[in-house]
mmCIF file of C-alpha atoms and ligand atoms in Angstrom:
data_model
loop_
_atom_site.group_PDB
_atom_site.id
_atom_site.type_symbol
_atom_site.label_atom_id
_atom_site.label_comp_id
_atom_site.label_asym_id
_atom_site.label_seq_id
_atom_site.Cartn_x
_atom_site.Cartn_y
_atom_site.Cartn_z
ATOM 1 C CA UNK A 1 105.826 100.040 119.749
ATOM 2 C CA UNK A 2 108.425 97.623 120.931
ATOM 3 C CA UNK A 3 112.126 98.515 120.953
ATOM 4 C CA UNK A 4 114.795 95.910 121.703
ATOM 5 C CA UNK A 5 118.124 97.443 122.823
ATOM 6 C CA UNK A 6 121.620 96.033 122.215
ATOM 7 C CA UNK A 7 123.238 94.107 125.133
ATOM 8 C CA UNK A 8 126.046 96.688 125.095
ATOM 9 C CA UNK A 9 123.728 99.593 126.045
ATOM 10 C CA UNK A 10 125.129 101.512 129.087
ATOM 11 C CA UNK A 11 122.741 102.684 131.797
ATOM 12 C CA UNK A 12 123.245 106.309 131.008
ATOM 13 C CA UNK A 13 122.544 105.799 127.320
ATOM 14 C CA UNK A 14 119.312 104.043 128.222
ATOM 15 C CA UNK A 15 118.320 106.818 130.507
ATOM 16 C CA UNK A 16 119.036 109.523 127.924
ATOM 17 C CA UNK A 17 117.207 107.564 125.185
ATOM 18 C CA UNK A 18 114.021 106.982 127.232
ATOM 19 C CA UNK A 19 113.923 110.577 128.490
ATOM 20 C CA UNK A 20 114.149 111.745 124.828
ATOM 21 C CA UNK A 21 111.344 109.470 123.775
ATOM 22 C CA UNK A 22 109.041 110.598 126.588
ATOM 23 C CA UNK A 23 109.842 114.267 125.919
ATOM 24 C CA UNK A 24 109.635 114.195 122.153
ATOM 25 C CA UNK A 25 106.558 112.015 121.786
ATOM 26 C CA UNK A 26 104.697 112.233 125.107
ATOM 27 C CA UNK A 27 104.639 108.439 125.521
ATOM 28 C CA UNK A 28 105.039 106.283 128.637
ATOM 29 C CA UNK A 29 107.591 103.600 128.661
ATOM 30 C CA UNK A 30 107.514 100.119 130.159
ATOM 31 C CA UNK A 31 110.908 98.375 130.484
ATOM 32 C CA UNK A 32 111.802 94.757 130.781
ATOM 33 C CA UNK A 33 115.430 93.813 131.711
ATOM 34 C CA UNK A 34 116.194 90.423 130.303
ATOM 35 C CA UNK A 35 119.399 88.451 130.694
ATOM 36 C CA UNK A 36 120.729 89.446 127.270
ATOM 37 C CA UNK A 37 118.791 92.595 126.313
ATOM 38 C CA UNK A 38 116.528 95.218 127.412
ATOM 39 C CA UNK A 39 113.057 95.707 125.806
ATOM 40 C CA UNK A 40 111.105 99.012 125.887
ATOM 41 C CA UNK A 41 107.391 99.112 125.317
ATOM 42 C CA UNK A 42 106.153 102.539 124.226
ATOM 43 C CA UNK A 43 102.589 103.219 125.503
ATOM 44 C CA UNK A 44 100.327 105.998 124.165
ATOM 45 C CA UNK A 45 99.900 107.582 120.728
ATOM 46 C CA UNK A 46 102.849 106.339 118.737
ATOM 47 C CA UNK A 47 101.678 107.536 115.310
ATOM 48 C CA UNK A 48 104.069 110.523 115.526
ATOM 49 C CA UNK A 49 107.037 108.435 116.572
ATOM 50 C CA UNK A 50 109.688 108.355 113.862
ATOM 51 C CA UNK A 51 110.554 104.680 113.500
ATOM 52 C CA UNK A 52 113.532 105.547 111.251
ATOM 53 C CA UNK A 53 115.067 107.782 113.904
ATOM 54 C CA UNK A 54 114.731 104.921 116.424
ATOM 55 C CA UNK A 55 116.262 102.331 114.045
ATOM 56 C CA UNK A 56 119.222 104.662 113.444
ATOM 57 C CA UNK A 57 120.290 104.800 117.101
ATOM 58 C CA UNK A 58 123.422 102.843 117.965
ATOM 59 C CA UNK A 59 121.900 101.257 120.993
ATOM 60 C CA UNK A 60 118.910 99.890 119.135
ATOM 61 C CA UNK A 61 118.767 96.314 117.951
ATOM 62 C CA UNK A 62 115.339 96.277 116.474
ATOM 63 C CA UNK A 63 112.011 98.137 116.584
ATOM 64 C CA UNK A 64 108.471 96.962 115.747
ATOM 65 C CA UNK A 65 105.138 98.797 115.579
ATOM 66 C CA UNK A 66 102.361 96.943 117.333
ATOM 67 C CA UNK A 67 99.813 99.733 116.531
ATOM 68 C CA UNK A 68 98.917 101.018 113.101
ATOM 69 C CA UNK A 69 100.744 104.177 112.030
ATOM 70 C CA UNK A 70 97.419 105.752 110.918
ATOM 71 C CA UNK A 71 95.122 107.404 113.444
ATOM 72 C CA UNK A 72 92.379 109.425 111.759
ATOM 73 C CA UNK A 73 91.597 106.614 109.250
ATOM 74 C CA UNK A 74 91.733 103.930 112.051
ATOM 75 C CA UNK A 75 88.523 102.381 113.136
ATOM 76 C CA UNK A 76 89.963 101.932 116.630
ATOM 77 C CA UNK A 77 89.649 105.607 117.192
ATOM 78 C CA UNK A 78 86.420 106.021 115.231
ATOM 79 C CA UNK A 79 84.311 102.884 115.585
ATOM 80 C CA UNK A 80 81.246 104.134 113.557
ATOM 81 C CA UNK A 81 81.278 103.971 109.706
ATOM 82 C CA UNK A 82 81.938 107.281 108.019
ATOM 83 C CA UNK A 83 79.251 108.339 105.629
ATOM 84 C CA UNK A 84 80.361 110.838 103.010
ATOM 85 C CA UNK A 85 77.643 113.198 101.861
ATOM 86 C CA UNK A 86 78.028 114.144 98.247
ATOM 87 C CA UNK A 87 74.696 115.805 97.529
ATOM 88 C CA UNK A 88 71.246 116.066 98.991
ATOM 89 C CA UNK A 89 70.378 112.607 97.624
ATOM 90 C CA UNK A 90 73.704 110.806 97.648
ATOM 91 C CA UNK A 91 75.497 109.779 100.726
ATOM 92 C CA UNK A 92 78.193 107.043 100.488
ATOM 93 C CA UNK A 93 78.884 104.760 103.301
ATOM 94 C CA UNK A 94 75.415 104.822 105.000
ATOM 95 C CA UNK A 95 74.564 101.215 104.114
ATOM 96 C CA UNK A 96 73.225 101.983 100.691
ATOM 97 C CA UNK A 97 74.900 101.018 97.417
ATOM 98 C CA UNK A 98 75.960 103.697 94.978
ATOM 99 C CA UNK A 99 77.049 103.098 91.411
ATOM 100 C CA UNK A 100 79.326 105.615 89.707
ATOM 101 C CA UNK A 101 79.398 105.070 85.934
ATOM 102 C CA UNK A 102 80.442 106.738 82.842
ATOM 103 C CA UNK A 103 83.232 106.745 80.269
ATOM 104 C CA UNK A 104 86.916 106.428 80.968
ATOM 105 C CA UNK A 105 87.454 109.797 79.157
ATOM 106 C CA UNK A 106 85.044 112.558 78.401
ATOM 107 C CA UNK A 107 85.124 112.754 74.629
ATOM 108 C CA UNK A 108 82.271 115.086 73.519
ATOM 109 C CA UNK A 109 79.100 116.699 74.800
ATOM 110 C CA UNK A 110 76.981 114.220 72.897
ATOM 111 C CA UNK A 111 78.897 111.373 74.332
ATOM 112 C CA UNK A 112 78.931 112.392 77.990
ATOM 113 C CA UNK A 113 75.427 113.739 78.098
ATOM 114 C CA UNK A 114 74.058 110.606 76.305
ATOM 115 C CA UNK A 115 75.900 108.232 78.650
ATOM 116 C CA UNK A 116 74.960 110.246 81.743
ATOM 117 C CA UNK A 117 71.247 110.013 80.868
ATOM 118 C CA UNK A 118 71.505 106.351 80.071
ATOM 119 C CA UNK A 119 73.370 105.225 83.210
ATOM 120 C CA UNK A 120 71.053 107.301 85.374
ATOM 121 C CA UNK A 121 68.066 105.403 83.963
ATOM 122 C CA UNK A 122 69.836 102.176 84.878
ATOM 123 C CA UNK A 123 70.355 103.247 88.437
ATOM 124 C CA UNK A 124 73.730 104.983 88.563
ATOM 125 C CA UNK A 125 73.764 107.847 91.126
ATOM 126 C CA UNK A 126 76.990 109.468 90.165
ATOM 127 C CA UNK A 127 78.675 110.207 86.757
ATOM 128 C CA UNK A 128 82.310 109.430 86.169
ATOM 129 C CA UNK A 129 84.479 110.695 83.334
ATOM 130 C CA UNK A 130 88.144 111.612 83.024
ATOM 131 C CA UNK A 131 89.099 115.048 81.741
ATOM 132 C CA UNK A 132 92.775 114.787 82.701
ATOM 133 C CA UNK A 133 94.021 111.361 81.856
ATOM 134 C CA UNK A 134 97.114 109.676 83.272
ATOM 135 C CA UNK A 135 98.134 107.501 80.295
ATOM 136 C CA UNK A 136 101.031 105.114 80.203
ATOM 137 C CA UNK A 137 102.084 106.528 76.749
ATOM 138 C CA UNK A 138 102.661 110.280 76.238
ATOM 139 C CA UNK A 139 101.324 109.745 72.665
ATOM 140 C CA UNK A 140 97.917 108.406 73.875
ATOM 141 C CA UNK A 141 94.841 110.662 74.345
ATOM 142 C CA UNK A 142 95.513 112.821 77.381
ATOM 143 C CA UNK A 143 91.982 114.041 77.958
ATOM 144 C CA UNK A 144 89.975 117.135 76.922
ATOM 145 C CA UNK A 145 91.292 118.784 80.110
ATOM 146 C CA UNK A 146 89.340 121.874 81.296
ATOM 147 C CA UNK A 147 86.931 121.523 78.366
ATOM 148 C CA UNK A 148 86.204 118.028 79.611
ATOM 149 C CA UNK A 149 85.366 119.412 83.049
ATOM 150 C CA UNK A 150 82.944 121.861 81.441
ATOM 151 C CA UNK A 151 81.295 118.938 79.574
ATOM 152 C CA UNK A 152 80.911 116.956 82.813
ATOM 153 C CA UNK A 153 79.182 120.047 84.350
ATOM 154 C CA UNK A 154 76.853 120.166 81.358
ATOM 155 C CA UNK A 155 75.969 116.449 81.879
ATOM 156 C CA UNK A 156 75.407 117.183 85.575
ATOM 157 C CA UNK A 157 72.974 120.072 84.695
ATOM 158 C CA UNK A 158 71.092 117.810 82.319
ATOM 159 C CA UNK A 159 70.741 114.886 84.780
ATOM 160 C CA UNK A 160 71.459 116.125 88.319
ATOM 161 C CA UNK A 161 74.127 113.486 88.759
ATOM 162 C CA UNK A 162 77.074 114.485 90.822
ATOM 163 C CA UNK A 163 80.315 114.167 88.933
ATOM 164 C CA UNK A 164 83.514 112.235 89.757
ATOM 165 C CA UNK A 165 86.767 113.118 87.927
ATOM 166 C CA UNK A 166 90.435 112.747 88.329
ATOM 167 C CA UNK A 167 92.909 115.389 89.455
ATOM 168 C CA UNK A 168 96.567 115.078 88.598
ATOM 169 C CA UNK A 169 98.301 118.155 89.969
ATOM 170 C CA UNK A 170 98.157 120.593 92.855
ATOM 171 C CA UNK A 171 97.766 123.663 90.548
ATOM 172 C CA UNK A 172 94.514 122.354 89.288
ATOM 173 C CA UNK A 173 92.634 122.421 92.659
ATOM 174 C CA UNK A 174 90.921 125.663 91.955
ATOM 175 C CA UNK A 175 89.763 124.306 88.585
ATOM 176 C CA UNK A 176 88.061 121.378 90.472
ATOM 177 C CA UNK A 177 86.146 123.687 92.829
ATOM 178 C CA UNK A 178 82.851 122.736 91.192
ATOM 179 C CA UNK A 179 83.458 119.030 90.968
ATOM 180 C CA UNK A 180 81.526 116.846 93.419
ATOM 181 C CA UNK A 181 84.032 114.058 93.947
ATOM 182 C CA UNK A 182 87.746 114.441 93.186
ATOM 183 C CA UNK A 183 89.401 111.290 92.223
ATOM 184 C CA UNK A 184 93.009 110.621 93.008
ATOM 185 C CA UNK A 185 94.127 108.015 90.525
ATOM 186 C CA UNK A 186 96.230 104.897 91.298
ATOM 187 C CA UNK A 187 99.334 106.575 89.847
ATOM 188 C CA UNK A 188 98.998 109.490 92.229
ATOM 189 C CA UNK A 189 98.151 107.604 95.477
ATOM 190 C CA UNK A 190 101.543 108.583 96.827
ATOM 191 C CA UNK A 191 101.716 112.052 95.395
ATOM 192 C CA UNK A 192 101.999 113.427 98.926
ATOM 193 C CA UNK A 193 101.976 117.076 97.965
ATOM 194 C CA UNK A 194 98.649 116.576 96.138
ATOM 195 C CA UNK A 195 97.231 114.601 99.112
ATOM 196 C CA UNK A 196 98.232 117.369 101.559
ATOM 197 C CA UNK A 197 96.671 120.064 99.428
ATOM 198 C CA UNK A 198 93.444 118.045 99.017
ATOM 199 C CA UNK A 199 93.435 117.741 102.765
ATOM 200 C CA UNK A 200 92.970 121.475 103.055
ATOM 201 C CA UNK A 201 89.746 121.316 100.904
ATOM 202 C CA UNK A 202 86.373 120.032 102.000
ATOM 203 C CA UNK A 203 85.780 118.016 98.833
ATOM 204 C CA UNK A 204 84.856 114.347 98.937
ATOM 205 C CA UNK A 205 87.972 112.463 97.664
ATOM 206 C CA UNK A 206 87.977 109.101 95.930
ATOM 207 C CA UNK A 207 91.417 107.685 96.738
ATOM 208 C CA UNK A 208 92.334 104.910 94.431
ATOM 209 C CA UNK A 209 94.756 102.231 95.541
ATOM 210 C CA UNK A 210 98.184 102.384 93.964
ATOM 211 C CA UNK A 211 99.254 99.722 91.529
ATOM 212 C CA UNK A 212 101.501 98.091 94.030
ATOM 213 C CA UNK A 213 100.396 99.654 97.266
ATOM 214 C CA UNK A 214 99.905 97.657 100.426
ATOM 215 C CA UNK A 215 96.679 98.228 102.398
ATOM 216 C CA UNK A 216 98.698 100.083 104.963
ATOM 217 C CA UNK A 217 100.340 102.350 102.420
ATOM 218 C CA UNK A 218 96.937 103.082 101.008
ATOM 219 C CA UNK A 219 95.548 103.915 104.438
ATOM 220 C CA UNK A 220 98.560 106.122 105.094
ATOM 221 C CA UNK A 221 97.673 108.067 101.959
ATOM 222 C CA UNK A 222 94.107 108.576 103.256
ATOM 223 C CA UNK A 223 95.781 109.708 106.529
ATOM 224 C CA UNK A 224 97.656 112.430 104.550
ATOM 225 C CA UNK A 225 94.334 113.883 103.382
ATOM 226 C CA UNK A 226 92.638 113.469 106.775
ATOM 227 C CA UNK A 227 95.569 114.938 108.708
ATOM 228 C CA UNK A 228 95.023 118.194 106.745
ATOM 229 C CA UNK A 229 91.386 118.346 108.101
ATOM 230 C CA UNK A 230 89.469 116.698 105.255
ATOM 231 C CA UNK A 231 87.773 113.545 106.536
ATOM 232 C CA UNK A 232 85.625 112.994 103.381
ATOM 233 C CA UNK A 233 87.776 110.210 102.005
ATOM 234 C CA UNK A 234 86.509 107.128 100.166
ATOM 235 C CA UNK A 235 88.933 104.244 99.352
ATOM 236 C CA UNK A 236 88.828 102.713 95.928
ATOM 237 C CA UNK A 237 90.109 99.093 95.278
ATOM 238 C CA UNK A 238 90.926 98.997 91.518
ATOM 239 C CA UNK A 239 93.103 95.898 91.324
ATOM 240 C CA UNK A 240 96.732 95.510 92.014
ATOM 241 C CA UNK A 241 99.857 94.197 90.172
ATOM 242 C CA UNK A 242 100.406 90.497 90.616
ATOM 243 C CA UNK A 243 102.168 87.868 88.536
ATOM 244 C CA UNK A 244 98.901 87.200 86.676
ATOM 245 C CA UNK A 245 98.824 88.631 83.166
ATOM 246 C CA UNK A 246 95.361 87.460 82.025
ATOM 247 C CA UNK A 247 93.627 90.232 83.696
ATOM 248 C CA UNK A 248 94.820 93.963 83.623
ATOM 249 C CA UNK A 249 95.145 93.834 87.398
ATOM 250 C CA UNK A 250 94.065 91.438 90.078
ATOM 251 C CA UNK A 251 91.023 92.587 92.024
ATOM 252 C CA UNK A 252 91.828 92.247 95.657
ATOM 253 C CA UNK A 253 88.404 91.325 97.026
ATOM 254 C CA UNK A 254 89.844 90.628 100.462
ATOM 255 C CA UNK A 255 90.763 94.367 100.706
ATOM 256 C CA UNK A 256 87.093 95.171 101.115
ATOM 257 C CA UNK A 257 86.505 93.348 104.457
ATOM 258 C CA UNK A 258 90.137 94.150 105.552
ATOM 259 C CA UNK A 259 89.557 97.942 105.025
ATOM 260 C CA UNK A 260 86.231 97.654 106.769
ATOM 261 C CA UNK A 261 87.895 96.063 109.767
ATOM 262 C CA UNK A 262 90.844 98.517 109.905
ATOM 263 C CA UNK A 263 89.138 101.664 108.882
ATOM 264 C CA UNK A 264 85.765 103.464 109.159
ATOM 265 C CA UNK A 265 86.028 104.940 105.641
ATOM 266 C CA UNK A 266 83.719 103.820 102.720
ATOM 267 C CA UNK A 267 84.960 101.347 100.168
ATOM 268 C CA UNK A 268 84.383 101.713 96.475
ATOM 269 C CA UNK A 269 85.373 99.013 93.994
ATOM 270 C CA UNK A 270 86.397 99.607 90.418
ATOM 271 C CA UNK A 271 85.934 96.259 88.549
ATOM 272 C CA UNK A 272 86.685 97.930 85.179
ATOM 273 C CA UNK A 273 90.353 98.760 85.793
ATOM 274 C CA UNK A 274 90.807 95.548 87.721
ATOM 275 C CA UNK A 275 89.549 93.378 84.864
ATOM 276 C CA UNK A 276 90.616 95.183 81.724
ATOM 277 C CA UNK A 277 87.857 93.156 79.964
ATOM 278 C CA UNK A 278 84.249 94.070 79.730
ATOM 279 C CA UNK A 279 82.953 90.551 80.269
ATOM 280 C CA UNK A 280 84.670 90.270 83.603
ATOM 281 C CA UNK A 281 83.154 93.447 85.013
ATOM 282 C CA UNK A 282 79.773 91.877 86.088
ATOM 283 C CA UNK A 283 81.156 88.899 88.170
ATOM 284 C CA UNK A 284 83.797 91.139 89.856
ATOM 285 C CA UNK A 285 81.216 93.821 90.655
ATOM 286 C CA UNK A 286 78.853 91.213 92.143
ATOM 287 C CA UNK A 287 81.658 89.768 94.283
ATOM 288 C CA UNK A 288 82.461 93.337 95.482
ATOM 289 C CA UNK A 289 78.888 93.911 96.597
ATOM 290 C CA UNK A 290 78.690 90.542 98.275
ATOM 291 C CA UNK A 291 82.076 91.344 100.089
ATOM 292 C CA UNK A 292 80.551 94.561 101.566
ATOM 293 C CA UNK A 293 81.520 97.431 99.135
ATOM 294 C CA UNK A 294 79.637 100.715 99.606
ATOM 295 C CA UNK A 295 79.814 101.504 95.958
ATOM 296 C CA UNK A 296 81.128 100.688 92.468
ATOM 297 C CA UNK A 297 82.746 102.773 89.819
ATOM 298 C CA UNK A 298 82.144 101.237 86.369
ATOM 299 C CA UNK A 299 83.281 102.380 82.851
ATOM 300 C CA UNK A 300 80.475 102.674 80.279
ATOM 301 C CA UNK A 301 80.933 103.820 76.689
ATOM 302 C CA UNK A 302 78.390 104.297 73.909
ATOM 303 C CA UNK A 303 80.772 102.828 71.411
ATOM 304 C CA UNK A 304 83.551 100.817 73.176
ATOM 305 C CA UNK A 305 85.475 99.779 70.015
ATOM 306 C CA UNK A 306 86.047 103.522 69.181
ATOM 307 C CA UNK A 307 86.592 104.736 72.750
ATOM 308 C CA UNK A 308 89.550 107.120 73.093
ATOM 309 C CA UNK A 309 90.708 105.145 76.125
ATOM 310 C CA UNK A 310 89.940 101.844 77.863
ATOM 311 C CA UNK A 311 87.383 100.535 75.300
ATOM 312 C CA UNK A 312 88.108 96.927 76.033
ATOM 313 C CA UNK A 313 86.871 97.173 79.606
ATOM 314 C CA UNK A 314 83.960 99.468 78.972
ATOM 315 C CA UNK A 315 80.408 98.181 79.074
ATOM 316 C CA UNK A 316 77.836 99.481 76.535
ATOM 317 C CA UNK A 317 74.913 101.304 78.157
ATOM 318 C CA UNK A 318 72.780 98.246 77.476
ATOM 319 C CA UNK A 319 75.269 95.927 79.181
ATOM 320 C CA UNK A 320 75.506 98.315 82.047
ATOM 321 C CA UNK A 321 71.727 98.265 82.392
ATOM 322 C CA UNK A 322 71.774 94.548 83.012
ATOM 323 C CA UNK A 323 74.737 94.682 85.388
ATOM 324 C CA UNK A 324 73.328 97.545 87.459
ATOM 325 C CA UNK A 325 70.027 95.826 87.879
ATOM 326 C CA UNK A 326 71.723 92.600 89.063
ATOM 327 C CA UNK A 327 73.865 94.611 91.476
ATOM 328 C CA UNK A 328 70.919 96.531 92.933
ATOM 329 C CA UNK A 329 68.932 93.277 93.319
ATOM 330 C CA UNK A 330 71.911 91.560 95.037
ATOM 331 C CA UNK A 331 72.246 94.549 97.461
ATOM 332 C CA UNK A 332 68.508 94.375 98.205
ATOM 333 C CA UNK A 333 68.753 90.669 98.904
ATOM 334 C CA UNK A 334 71.793 91.167 101.128
ATOM 335 C CA UNK A 335 70.010 93.849 103.215
ATOM 336 C CA UNK A 336 66.805 91.894 103.665
HETATM 337 C C1 PEP B 401 90.443 105.914 85.657
HETATM 338 O O1 PEP B 401 89.566 105.840 86.576
HETATM 339 O O2 PEP B 401 90.156 106.161 84.484
HETATM 340 C C2 PEP B 401 91.814 105.578 86.039
HETATM 341 C C3 PEP B 401 92.837 106.099 85.300
HETATM 342 O O3 PEP B 401 91.975 104.736 87.065
HETATM 343 P P1 PEP B 401 93.214 104.185 87.788
HETATM 344 O O4 PEP B 401 93.892 105.388 88.481
HETATM 345 O O5 PEP B 401 92.594 103.192 88.822
HETATM 346 O O6 PEP B 401 94.130 103.466 86.849
HETATM 347 MN MN1 MN B 402 89.957 104.188 82.518
#
């Protein structure tokens, strides 16, 4: 961290300030005295340094971080990839490709069990399905709630597929005890109280990128979970808001190699919510695998025109079968 002091800084103010920084944050300080200003370089772990406190001091002209504000999610401090074990047969981030597939919303036992069996046949290794749905309209289908969780468990029993489903509030954490992967949706990426509580669990977390979140903000949200002691975090790129309106969101393909460089956490890509259109799912998913994603999460519905949510972006089981086979072949070709 680099701090530029105002030319008017008196020697005793400088001394008091540097002593406070050393005592409060345990950093070492290098000082350069220029003709017009003094520059301080903070050396050591600056993740705990409160940049707003520094900016607010009268003697400070400007301050700039040169090191990332996240530590546990940072590849610099953890060079090896993190692999998140979900079950005896599913580990994400170990170099293999995992496809999570299923409907946007769990709608009935017949629907979720039928889709689970079919996507498993096509190569999916996890079942997705929303029981608590964050909908833009309060009048839209809000999910089957705890009954939806029970149906996911039934589908897991029938197929053995681990289940991935979204949590929306802290008070539901106990209800999610038996879920294999807890999804934090884009709208809750900065629900810090939820992130802190999930940090106290040992559940694998699928942390979706916020609609308008920068990569650094997203990694700071991962840091919230990890700071609590839970390092089983997977980051999910699901498209971001841009000026483009043709697609529901814009899939940020570059986020995949960027996250891989900055962090050791696995990256999952959701082409369905990025695209908003089923025909776009395949090319986006293929691009994600080519760019190094560890997994995909894809919406599949038995009857998309009658889906209770996100029908337009849902693949039919037959379409998913074709897409999954191409994705798995591409992954194989890339690893050979
Ligand atoms: C979902 O997965 O159904 C969902 C609501 O996703 P997102 O949070 O990315 O919009
Ligand atoms: Mn959806």
